[in-house]
Amino acid sequence: MAKTDWTHDELILAGALVVRNGWRELRTADHEVVALSVLLRSLPIHDPDALADPKFRSPGSVSRKTGDFASNHRTYAGKPTRCGEATRLMVTEFTARETEMLELARTIEENALSGRFEGLPFEPEEVEEEASGLEGVLLARLVRQRERDPKLRRKKIEQVLRSRGSLDCEVCGFNFGRSYGPLGGAYIEVHHVTPLHVVGKRETKLGDLACLCSNCHRMCHRPRNGERWRTPDALRRMMRDAAGGV
Ligand SMILES: [Zn+2]
Ligand SMILES: [Zn+2]
């Protein structure tokens, strides 16, 4: 991916703008285009070299991107622009599940404007070769930060110990204390079971979290086939399929 390629997060925000405009292109002088240009340049996902160019994500380039979305939509009568695979994929997503994608865009926008993405670390999954994930990386970073919140984790662990008596992985049943003795006592990782576009909108509740071993947790976040997050239920199904449906 080139330094100047539009990321999924940016394409989600641009796509939402076009959808709200009835799948029509927006002009450079449009105040929404200008606002999006400022917002995109502020996102903590860009290479400083790219940002040094004032034309990078300028209102002109945002307007052109809205033209890509509009002209690659099925309602457009003229010739589609050559916009690249990622944009075409996003046009398909917005067409197939408009409400959900608009909600996702709104959540990214609100969190970006509140500065909640600032200073969040890269996640190991982001540098994987196939790191795709249609939801973008920003909300995924935010969720991982919340999952590591020690206070939240402690509360979840206390709740599970009170109700079940032991801390087993909800997918595979692994128990750190049983395998590692006292070293593994009361250890487990917590995972957000609510989708990213929902998570970013509100405070995390204990019911949003599941307890997982480190292997299952990593597999829940591994980007594959356009997803960078999955539920314990989905992972359990995959394990069952891998085991031959037994
Ligand atoms: Zn597990
Ligand atoms: Zn997780």
XYZ file of N, CA and C and ligand atoms in Angstrom:
740
model
N 0.842 -1.207 0.000
C 0.000 0.000 0.000
C 0.874 1.253 0.000
N 0.625 2.168 -0.948
C 1.421 3.396 -1.012
C 1.020 4.335 0.123
N 1.948 5.214 0.488
C 1.721 6.135 1.600
C 0.483 7.006 1.409
N 0.136 7.238 0.138
C -0.958 8.167 -0.118
C -2.285 7.459 -0.418
N -2.285 6.131 -0.432
C -3.532 5.407 -0.679
C -4.550 5.733 0.408
N -5.796 5.786 0.006
C -6.868 6.016 0.989
C -7.035 4.756 1.832
N -7.102 4.934 3.153
C -7.289 3.781 4.035
C -8.791 3.504 4.186
N -9.098 2.344 4.767
C -10.511 2.005 4.953
C -11.229 3.048 5.805
N -10.568 3.512 6.874
C -11.198 4.516 7.732
C -11.599 5.750 6.912
N -10.680 6.200 6.058
C -10.953 7.398 5.263
C -12.056 7.147 4.236
N -12.019 5.954 3.636
C -13.031 5.643 2.615
C -14.422 5.548 3.247
N -14.482 5.072 4.477
C -15.777 4.994 5.172
C -16.340 6.408 5.354
N -15.478 7.334 5.773
C -15.933 8.715 6.004
C -16.347 9.383 4.686
N -15.568 9.170 3.639
C -15.904 9.771 2.338
C -17.176 9.151 1.771
N -17.295 7.835 1.914
C -18.477 7.134 1.400
C -19.748 7.636 2.061
N -19.675 7.847 3.382
C -20.857 8.320 4.106
C -21.295 9.695 3.597
N -20.312 10.526 3.283
C -20.621 11.857 2.767
C -21.384 11.763 1.436
N -20.943 10.878 0.572
C -21.586 10.710 -0.742
C -22.999 10.135 -0.587
N -23.143 9.159 0.306
C -24.467 8.559 0.524
C -25.436 9.614 1.044
N -24.972 10.419 2.013
C -25.834 11.471 2.574
C -26.181 12.519 1.525
N -25.371 12.585 0.484
C -25.626 13.542 -0.594
C -26.370 12.882 -1.762
N -27.029 11.762 -1.496
C -27.802 11.076 -2.530
C -26.937 10.459 -3.614
N -25.773 9.947 -3.255
C -24.822 9.315 -4.184
C -24.357 10.268 -5.276
N -24.284 11.569 -4.922
C -23.760 12.536 -5.891
C -22.421 13.083 -5.427
N -21.596 13.471 -6.390
C -20.294 14.063 -6.096
C -20.462 15.388 -5.351
N -19.506 15.724 -4.489
C -19.537 17.031 -3.814
C -18.367 17.877 -4.321
N -18.623 19.158 -4.473
C -17.612 20.075 -5.021
C -16.548 20.446 -3.982
N -15.419 20.925 -4.496
C -14.288 21.303 -3.635
C -14.666 22.364 -2.601
N -15.529 23.316 -3.013
C -15.858 24.432 -2.114
C -16.925 24.074 -1.080
N -17.550 22.915 -1.242
C -18.604 22.501 -0.299
C -18.034 22.450 1.123
N -18.751 23.039 2.074
C -18.168 23.103 3.424
C -17.959 21.721 4.044
N -18.780 20.744 3.626
C -18.597 19.383 4.157
C -17.317 18.751 3.625
N -16.980 19.090 2.395
C -15.742 18.581 1.793
C -14.535 19.194 2.507
N -14.629 20.488 2.762
C -13.542 21.185 3.460
C -13.367 20.598 4.872
N -14.506 20.371 5.551
C -14.442 19.814 6.913
C -13.844 18.408 6.897
N -14.219 17.612 5.899
C -13.683 16.245 5.843
C -12.189 16.263 5.547
N -11.766 17.191 4.711
C -10.340 17.317 4.408
C -9.550 17.580 5.693
N -10.048 18.488 6.515
C -9.376 18.805 7.790
C -9.367 17.578 8.702
N -10.517 16.914 8.772
C -10.623 15.742 9.643
C -9.662 14.626 9.199
N -9.638 14.347 7.890
C -8.781 13.264 7.390
C -7.309 13.547 7.672
N -6.916 14.812 7.484
C -5.507 15.160 7.730
C -5.152 15.052 9.211
N -6.163 15.093 10.072
C -5.892 15.031 11.513
C -5.838 13.588 12.035
N -6.255 12.614 11.224
C -6.306 11.236 11.730
C -4.890 10.696 11.971
N -4.702 9.992 13.098
C -3.356 9.492 13.414
C -3.010 8.206 12.658
N -3.154 8.237 11.340
C -2.846 7.047 10.533
C -1.919 7.399 9.376
N -1.526 8.674 9.265
C -0.777 9.078 8.075
C 0.715 9.182 8.304
N 1.434 8.937 7.244
C 2.876 9.097 7.223
C 3.183 10.597 7.220
N 4.110 11.047 8.088
C 4.428 12.489 8.121
C 4.870 13.025 6.756
N 5.549 12.204 5.960
C 5.973 12.641 4.621
C 4.770 12.965 3.747
N 3.752 12.140 3.840
C 2.547 12.380 3.042
C 1.873 13.676 3.493
N 1.801 13.871 4.804
C 1.140 15.059 5.351
C 1.863 16.359 5.009
N 3.165 16.263 4.757
C 3.947 17.459 4.438
C 3.475 18.095 3.138
N 2.833 17.298 2.275
C 2.306 17.826 1.019
C 0.924 18.430 1.270
N 0.776 19.749 1.074
C -0.525 20.383 1.367
C -1.654 19.851 0.475
N -1.283 19.231 -0.636
C -2.337 18.685 -1.515
C -2.872 17.350 -1.001
N -2.175 16.746 -0.029
C -2.599 15.451 0.509
C -3.936 15.610 1.247
N -4.953 14.908 0.767
C -6.318 14.987 1.333
C -6.854 16.422 1.353
N -6.460 17.202 0.356
C -6.977 18.563 0.228
C -8.453 18.487 -0.150
N -9.195 19.593 -0.008
C -10.599 19.561 -0.455
C -10.716 19.058 -1.892
N -9.755 19.415 -2.746
C -9.795 18.936 -4.132
C -9.729 17.422 -4.213
N -8.848 16.819 -3.405
C -8.716 15.365 -3.476
C -9.923 14.676 -2.836
N -10.492 15.299 -1.802
C -11.714 14.734 -1.191
C -12.861 14.789 -2.200
N -12.967 15.916 -2.906
C -14.027 16.052 -3.910
C -13.872 14.980 -4.999
N -12.635 14.771 -5.436
C -12.403 13.728 -6.455
C -12.812 12.360 -5.939
N -12.533 12.102 -4.668
C -12.907 10.799 -4.098
C -14.431 10.653 -4.058
N -15.144 11.748 -3.770
C -16.617 11.638 -3.779
C -17.098 11.351 -5.207
N -16.363 11.877 -6.189
C -16.685 11.585 -7.595
C -16.474 10.111 -7.914
N -15.423 9.526 -7.326
C -15.173 8.086 -7.512
C -16.348 7.266 -6.981
N -16.778 7.614 -5.770
C -17.903 6.886 -5.173
C -19.150 7.028 -6.044
N -19.460 8.281 -6.402
C -20.698 8.531 -7.148
C -20.683 7.817 -8.501
N -19.563 7.892 -9.222
C -19.545 7.368 -10.588
C -19.403 5.845 -10.632
N -19.040 5.238 -9.499
C -18.950 3.772 -9.471
C -20.188 3.131 -8.841
N -21.200 3.974 -8.557
C -22.451 3.439 -8.013
C -23.371 3.062 -9.167
N -24.213 2.075 -8.929
C -25.038 1.548 -10.031
C -26.033 2.568 -10.598
N -26.344 3.626 -9.840
C -27.305 4.599 -10.350
C -26.671 5.609 -11.311
N -25.346 5.577 -11.464
C -24.657 6.565 -12.296
C -24.713 6.134 -13.751
N -25.153 7.048 -14.609
C -25.362 6.693 -16.021
C -24.066 6.799 -16.841
N -23.149 7.650 -16.430
C -21.926 7.872 -17.221
C -20.853 6.830 -16.985
N -19.649 7.211 -17.392
C -18.523 6.283 -17.286
C -17.925 6.365 -15.868
N -17.714 5.221 -15.213
C -17.128 5.269 -13.863
C -15.652 5.674 -13.905
N -15.186 6.393 -12.894
C -13.759 6.727 -12.811
C -12.983 5.469 -12.420
N -11.670 5.506 -12.715
C -10.821 4.374 -12.304
C -10.332 4.659 -10.892
N -11.017 4.100 -9.909
C -10.777 4.535 -8.532
C -9.977 3.554 -7.703
N -9.776 2.356 -8.193
C -9.057 1.376 -7.373
C -10.002 0.451 -6.616
N -9.435 -0.688 -6.282
C -10.202 -1.784 -5.693
C -10.856 -1.423 -4.349
N -10.090 -0.731 -3.484
C -10.598 -0.451 -2.130
C -11.855 0.424 -2.179
N -11.849 1.411 -3.071
C -13.026 2.289 -3.177
C -14.222 1.509 -3.728
N -13.962 0.687 -4.757
C -15.070 -0.095 -5.326
C -15.683 -1.019 -4.277
N -14.821 -1.599 -3.460
C -15.284 -2.483 -2.388
C -16.180 -1.706 -1.414
N -15.770 -0.476 -1.112
C -16.524 0.344 -0.171
C -17.871 0.765 -0.784
N -17.900 1.022 -2.085
C -19.171 1.330 -2.769
C -20.119 0.148 -2.583
N -19.590 -1.056 -2.757
C -20.405 -2.265 -2.582
C -20.917 -2.370 -1.145
N -20.050 -2.102 -0.179
C -20.453 -2.187 1.234
C -21.564 -1.192 1.560
N -21.394 0.057 1.112
C -22.406 1.083 1.384
C -23.724 0.756 0.683
N -23.650 0.091 -0.454
C -24.867 -0.280 -1.176
C -25.573 -1.434 -0.458
N -24.777 -2.392 0.030
C -25.355 -3.600 0.626
C -25.885 -3.354 2.042
N -25.187 -2.538 2.824
C -25.629 -2.325 4.221
C -25.430 -0.865 4.613
N -26.272 -0.048 4.002
C -26.133 1.404 4.149
C -26.233 1.879 5.604
N -27.256 1.428 6.316
C -27.483 1.915 7.682
C -26.281 1.630 8.575
N -25.808 0.400 8.497
C -24.685 -0.014 9.336
C -23.417 0.776 8.992
N -23.188 0.988 7.687
C -21.982 1.710 7.268
C -22.057 3.182 7.681
N -23.254 3.763 7.599
C -23.402 5.160 8.032
C -23.152 5.279 9.531
N -23.614 4.286 10.268
C -23.410 4.275 11.709
C -21.921 4.144 12.035
N -21.260 3.274 11.276
C -19.819 3.088 11.452
C -19.084 4.410 11.194
N -19.467 5.100 10.114
C -18.838 6.383 9.774
C -19.059 7.406 10.882
N -20.292 7.459 11.380
C -20.611 8.424 12.427
C -19.767 8.150 13.680
N -19.620 6.878 14.013
C -18.846 6.517 15.197
C -17.379 6.906 15.033
N -16.824 6.629 13.853
C -15.419 7.005 13.608
C -15.273 8.524 13.701
N -16.221 9.216 13.073
C -16.154 10.680 13.047
C -16.224 11.265 14.466
N -17.196 10.795 15.248
C -17.363 11.332 16.605
C -16.128 11.099 17.462
N -15.572 9.898 17.372
C -14.390 9.586 18.170
C -13.181 10.379 17.700
N -13.094 10.590 16.379
C -11.965 11.364 15.838
C -12.060 12.810 16.295
N -13.269 13.375 16.216
C -13.452 14.770 16.614
C -13.204 14.968 18.110
N -13.468 13.931 18.905
C -13.223 14.049 20.350
C -11.778 13.716 20.702
N -10.965 13.424 19.704
C -9.547 13.156 19.958
C -9.282 11.805 20.601
N -10.254 10.879 20.558
C -10.075 9.603 21.254
C -9.112 8.636 20.553
N -8.739 8.939 19.310
C -7.794 8.050 18.619
C -6.350 8.486 18.832
N -6.181 9.658 19.453
C -4.825 10.183 19.645
C -4.022 9.293 20.584
N -2.800 9.023 20.199
C -1.893 8.316 21.095
C -2.166 6.833 21.268
N -3.166 6.276 20.551
C -3.408 4.838 20.659
C -2.323 4.104 19.870
N -1.786 3.028 20.449
C -0.697 2.333 19.754
C -1.187 1.524 18.551
N -0.276 1.274 17.623
C -0.542 0.316 16.549
C -0.831 -1.020 17.191
N -1.624 -1.831 16.548
C -1.884 -3.168 17.055
C -1.117 -4.172 16.205
N -0.698 -5.281 16.809
C 0.095 -6.251 16.037
C -0.603 -6.686 14.753
N -1.944 -6.764 14.789
C -2.670 -7.234 13.594
C -2.508 -6.286 12.415
N -2.279 -5.005 12.719
C -2.245 -4.020 11.638
C -1.069 -4.225 10.689
N -0.007 -4.826 11.206
C 1.167 -5.003 10.353
C 1.218 -6.371 9.697
N 0.174 -7.165 9.903
C 0.137 -8.460 9.234
C 0.005 -8.281 7.735
N 0.521 -9.247 7.003
C 0.524 -9.148 5.549
C -0.857 -8.924 4.945
N -1.821 -9.652 5.466
C -3.151 -9.565 4.874
C -4.059 -8.602 5.607
N -3.459 -7.713 6.415
C -4.281 -6.828 7.234
C -5.266 -6.050 6.365
N -6.491 -6.477 6.342
C -7.487 -5.749 5.560
C -8.498 -5.131 6.518
N -9.567 -5.802 6.829
C -10.494 -5.271 7.827
C -11.234 -4.049 7.325
N -12.455 -4.273 6.847
C -13.224 -3.177 6.264
C -13.563 -2.074 7.252
N -13.605 -2.380 8.522
C -14.006 -1.355 9.504
C -12.905 -0.340 9.765
N -11.752 -0.542 9.182
C -10.663 0.391 9.419
C -9.900 0.027 10.687
N -8.846 0.784 10.963
C -8.012 0.425 12.117
C -8.314 1.253 13.359
N -8.950 2.411 13.184
C -9.071 3.337 14.310
C -9.946 2.787 15.432
N -11.130 2.301 15.090
C -12.011 1.761 16.135
C -11.415 0.488 16.720
N -10.705 -0.280 15.882
C -10.076 -1.503 16.380
C -9.038 -1.159 17.447
N -8.282 -0.074 17.232
C -7.303 0.364 18.236
C -7.998 0.776 19.536
N -9.093 1.515 19.377
C -9.830 2.003 20.546
C -10.338 0.828 21.387
N -10.860 -0.183 20.687
C -11.408 -1.349 21.381
C -10.313 -2.108 22.116
N -9.156 -2.278 21.469
C -8.061 -2.995 22.131
C -7.608 -2.246 23.379
N -7.625 -0.921 23.317
C -7.231 -0.145 24.489
C -8.217 -0.400 25.640
N -9.505 -0.433 25.302
C -10.500 -0.667 26.361
C -10.388 -2.076 26.927
N -10.080 -3.036 26.053
C -9.950 -4.419 26.524
C -8.789 -4.554 27.510
N -7.808 -3.668 27.393
C -6.646 -3.754 28.286
C -6.815 -2.915 29.541
N -7.915 -2.199 29.643
C -8.159 -1.365 30.815
C -8.159 -2.259 32.070
N -7.169 -2.090 32.962
C -7.020 -3.014 34.101
C -8.245 -3.041 35.011
N -8.887 -1.874 35.167
C -10.034 -1.811 36.076
C -11.199 -2.642 35.528
N -11.439 -2.479 34.226
C -12.526 -3.198 33.570
C -12.265 -4.708 33.601
N -11.003 -5.061 33.341
C -10.627 -6.464 33.320
C -10.834 -7.085 34.705
N -10.405 -6.363 35.731
C -10.535 -6.892 37.087
C -12.004 -7.113 37.449
N -12.837 -6.137 37.085
C -14.280 -6.258 37.384
C -14.886 -7.464 36.676
N -14.486 -7.650 35.399
C -15.029 -8.776 34.620
C -14.595 -10.103 35.250
N -13.324 -10.181 35.623
C -12.804 -11.408 36.225
C -13.537 -11.718 37.533
N -13.740 -10.684 38.349
C -14.462 -10.893 39.616
C -15.867 -11.409 39.346
N -16.515 -10.816 38.354
C -17.890 -11.218 38.030
C -17.942 -12.685 37.594
N -17.004 -13.079 36.727
C -17.010 -14.456 36.227
C -16.687 -15.436 37.354
N -15.711 -15.086 38.186
C -15.353 -15.976 39.292
C -16.523 -16.153 40.257
N -17.253 -15.056 40.491
C -18.421 -15.135 41.378
C -19.488 -16.044 40.798
N -19.747 -15.906 39.491
C -20.861 -16.665 38.922
C -20.480 -18.086 38.499
N -19.244 -18.296 38.016
C -18.907 -19.642 37.527
C -17.888 -20.375 38.377
N -17.176 -19.647 39.205
C -16.209 -20.307 40.078
C -14.844 -20.533 39.448
N -14.725 -20.478 38.106
C -13.403 -20.617 37.486
C -13.319 -19.748 36.234
N -12.080 -19.490 35.808
C -11.844 -18.581 34.683
C -11.424 -19.375 33.456
N -12.395 -19.868 32.710
C -12.063 -20.657 31.517
C -12.287 -19.834 30.265
N -11.498 -20.114 29.226
C -11.715 -19.467 27.930
C -13.105 -19.842 27.429
N -13.884 -18.842 27.036
C -15.267 -19.112 26.624
C -15.349 -19.821 25.280
N -14.228 -19.885 24.556
C -14.242 -20.589 23.271
C -13.712 -22.016 23.415
N -12.507 -22.164 23.977
C -11.888 -23.495 23.985
C -11.794 -24.130 25.368
N -12.164 -23.369 26.396
C -12.151 -23.938 27.745
C -10.805 -23.906 28.451
N -9.779 -23.377 27.768
C -8.443 -23.325 28.383
C -8.485 -22.562 29.703
N -7.743 -23.080 30.679
C -7.693 -22.430 31.991
C -6.223 -22.227 32.382
N -5.824 -20.969 32.515
C -4.414 -20.648 32.785
C -3.943 -21.243 34.110
N -4.782 -21.174 35.125
C -4.402 -21.671 36.441
C -4.163 -23.181 36.414
N -5.026 -23.913 35.684
C -4.858 -25.367 35.612
C -3.585 -25.731 34.869
N -3.250 -24.974 33.808
C -2.094 -25.324 32.988
C -0.778 -24.831 33.560
N -0.792 -23.648 34.183
C 0.484 -23.067 34.630
C 0.604 -22.998 36.147
N -0.361 -23.528 36.847
C -0.282 -23.479 38.305
C -0.499 -22.066 38.813
N 0.115 -21.756 39.954
C -0.119 -20.443 40.577
C 0.212 -19.281 39.646
N 1.200 -19.448 38.750
C 1.560 -18.363 37.830
C 0.362 -17.931 36.990
N -0.463 -18.893 36.583
C -1.599 -18.583 35.718
C -2.871 -18.251 36.486
N -2.771 -18.210 37.803
C -3.962 -17.971 38.624
C -4.637 -16.654 38.281
N -5.942 -16.687 38.112
C -6.772 -15.497 37.860
C -6.345 -14.732 36.605
N -5.658 -15.435 35.654
C -5.310 -14.752 34.404
C -6.280 -15.155 33.294
N -6.718 -14.153 32.539
C -7.531 -14.381 31.340
C -7.512 -13.058 30.560
N -7.803 -13.099 29.267
C -7.899 -11.846 28.514
C -9.369 -11.536 28.259
N -9.684 -10.255 28.133
C -11.088 -9.930 27.861
C -11.236 -9.387 26.440
N -12.366 -9.743 25.833
C -12.616 -9.403 24.435
C -14.002 -8.768 24.304
N -14.070 -7.720 23.491
C -15.334 -7.051 23.229
C -16.199 -7.896 22.302
N -17.400 -8.234 22.720
C -18.236 -9.068 21.859
C -19.212 -8.240 21.026
N -19.252 -6.939 21.263
C -20.150 -6.084 20.477
C -19.386 -5.527 19.270
N -20.061 -5.401 18.109
C -19.380 -4.940 16.892
C -18.737 -3.567 17.063
N -17.689 -3.312 16.292
C -16.918 -2.079 16.441
C -17.769 -0.828 16.289
N -18.726 -0.830 15.374
C -19.500 0.387 15.162
C -20.424 0.673 16.342
N -20.669 -0.339 17.161
C -21.489 -0.132 18.364
C -20.596 0.254 19.544
N -19.469 -0.432 19.646
C -18.549 -0.213 20.759
C -18.109 1.249 20.874
N -17.778 1.840 19.734
C -17.227 3.193 19.755
C -18.195 4.254 20.238
N -19.473 3.881 20.378
C -20.477 4.895 20.686
C -20.699 5.149 22.166
N -20.300 4.191 23.006
C -20.635 4.343 24.426
C -19.580 3.678 25.303
N -19.756 3.872 26.601
C -18.860 3.252 27.570
C -19.012 1.734 27.510
N -17.941 1.021 27.825
C -17.995 -0.432 27.828
C -18.645 -0.951 29.109
N -19.572 -1.901 28.940
C -20.196 -2.536 30.103
C -19.630 -3.957 30.241
N -19.772 -4.532 31.434
C -19.227 -5.877 31.632
C -19.868 -6.886 30.679
N -21.137 -6.679 30.355
C -21.832 -7.581 29.442
C -21.304 -7.528 28.019
N -20.503 -6.506 27.695
C -19.906 -6.401 26.354
C -18.671 -7.282 26.224
N -18.224 -7.837 27.366
C -16.935 -8.516 27.363
C -17.059 -10.027 27.519
N -16.143 -10.756 26.880
C -16.047 -12.205 27.054
C -14.630 -12.522 27.502
N -14.464 -13.628 28.246
C -13.128 -14.036 28.688
C -12.555 -15.058 27.715
N -11.355 -14.788 27.219
C -10.730 -15.684 26.248
C -9.273 -15.953 26.589
N -8.769 -17.116 26.195
C -7.335 -17.380 26.314
C -6.624 -16.551 25.237
N -5.301 -16.449 25.344
C -4.555 -15.567 24.435
C -4.635 -16.035 22.976
N -4.644 -17.349 22.759
C -4.738 -17.850 21.375
C -6.076 -17.489 20.748
N -7.145 -17.814 21.444
C -8.478 -17.524 20.898
C -8.651 -16.018 20.711
N -8.103 -15.241 21.667
C -8.249 -13.790 21.556
C -7.551 -13.264 20.301
N -6.337 -13.740 20.066
C -5.601 -13.295 18.884
C -6.374 -13.659 17.597
N -6.960 -14.848 17.590
C -7.708 -15.280 16.404
C -8.975 -14.433 16.199
N -9.535 -13.928 17.299
C -10.715 -13.060 17.179
C -10.358 -11.732 16.508
N -9.089 -11.322 16.601
C -8.687 -10.024 16.032
C -7.904 -10.149 14.742
N -7.633 -11.359 14.283
C -6.773 -11.482 13.109
C -7.518 -11.047 11.841
N -6.968 -10.065 11.098
C -7.663 -9.624 9.888
C -7.657 -10.707 8.819
N -8.823 -11.064 8.364
C -8.978 -12.055 7.294
C -10.277 -11.782 6.536
N -10.225 -11.869 5.226
C -11.423 -11.740 4.388
C -12.253 -10.504 4.720
N -11.595 -9.384 4.887
C -12.323 -8.140 5.110
C -12.815 -7.921 6.530
N -12.505 -8.849 7.442
C -12.937 -8.674 8.833
C -11.710 -8.522 9.720
N -11.804 -7.631 10.715
C -10.692 -7.591 11.667
C -11.194 -7.785 13.100
N -12.320 -8.417 13.224
C -12.908 -8.648 14.539
C -13.955 -9.740 14.393
N -14.041 -10.653 15.331
C -15.128 -11.642 15.323
C -15.541 -12.002 16.746
N -16.715 -12.585 16.859
C -17.243 -12.927 18.179
C -16.728 -14.307 18.604
N -16.788 -14.598 19.924
C -16.424 -15.943 20.381
C -17.292 -17.015 19.714
N -18.563 -16.722 19.496
C -19.440 -17.699 18.829
C -18.926 -18.025 17.433
N -18.538 -16.974 16.686
C -18.039 -17.188 15.326
C -16.759 -18.020 15.355
N -15.898 -17.725 16.325
C -14.636 -18.465 16.418
C -14.900 -19.931 16.792
N -15.859 -20.142 17.692
C -16.208 -21.510 18.087
C -16.686 -22.314 16.874
N -17.488 -21.659 16.029
C -17.961 -22.343 14.812
C -16.787 -22.710 13.914
N -15.812 -21.772 13.793
C -14.650 -22.043 12.948
C -13.840 -23.220 13.479
N -13.718 -23.291 14.821
C -12.971 -24.405 15.420
C -13.689 -25.723 15.159
N -15.015 -25.672 15.229
C -15.798 -26.884 14.985
C -15.633 -27.328 13.542
N -15.675 -26.366 12.614
C -15.502 -26.692 11.198
C -14.116 -27.273 10.960
N -13.107 -26.655 11.603
C -11.733 -27.117 11.410
C -11.560 -28.540 11.920
N -12.324 -28.866 12.970
C -12.220 -30.204 13.543
C -13.071 -31.209 12.773
N -13.659 -30.753 11.673
C -14.448 -31.656 10.850
C -15.895 -31.722 11.256
N -16.373 -30.662 11.867
C -17.793 -30.565 12.200
C -18.225 -31.440 13.357
N -17.253 -31.953 14.111
C -17.631 -32.815 15.243
C -18.102 -31.972 16.423
Zn -9.296 -20.345 24.019
Zn -10.453 -8.544 21.843
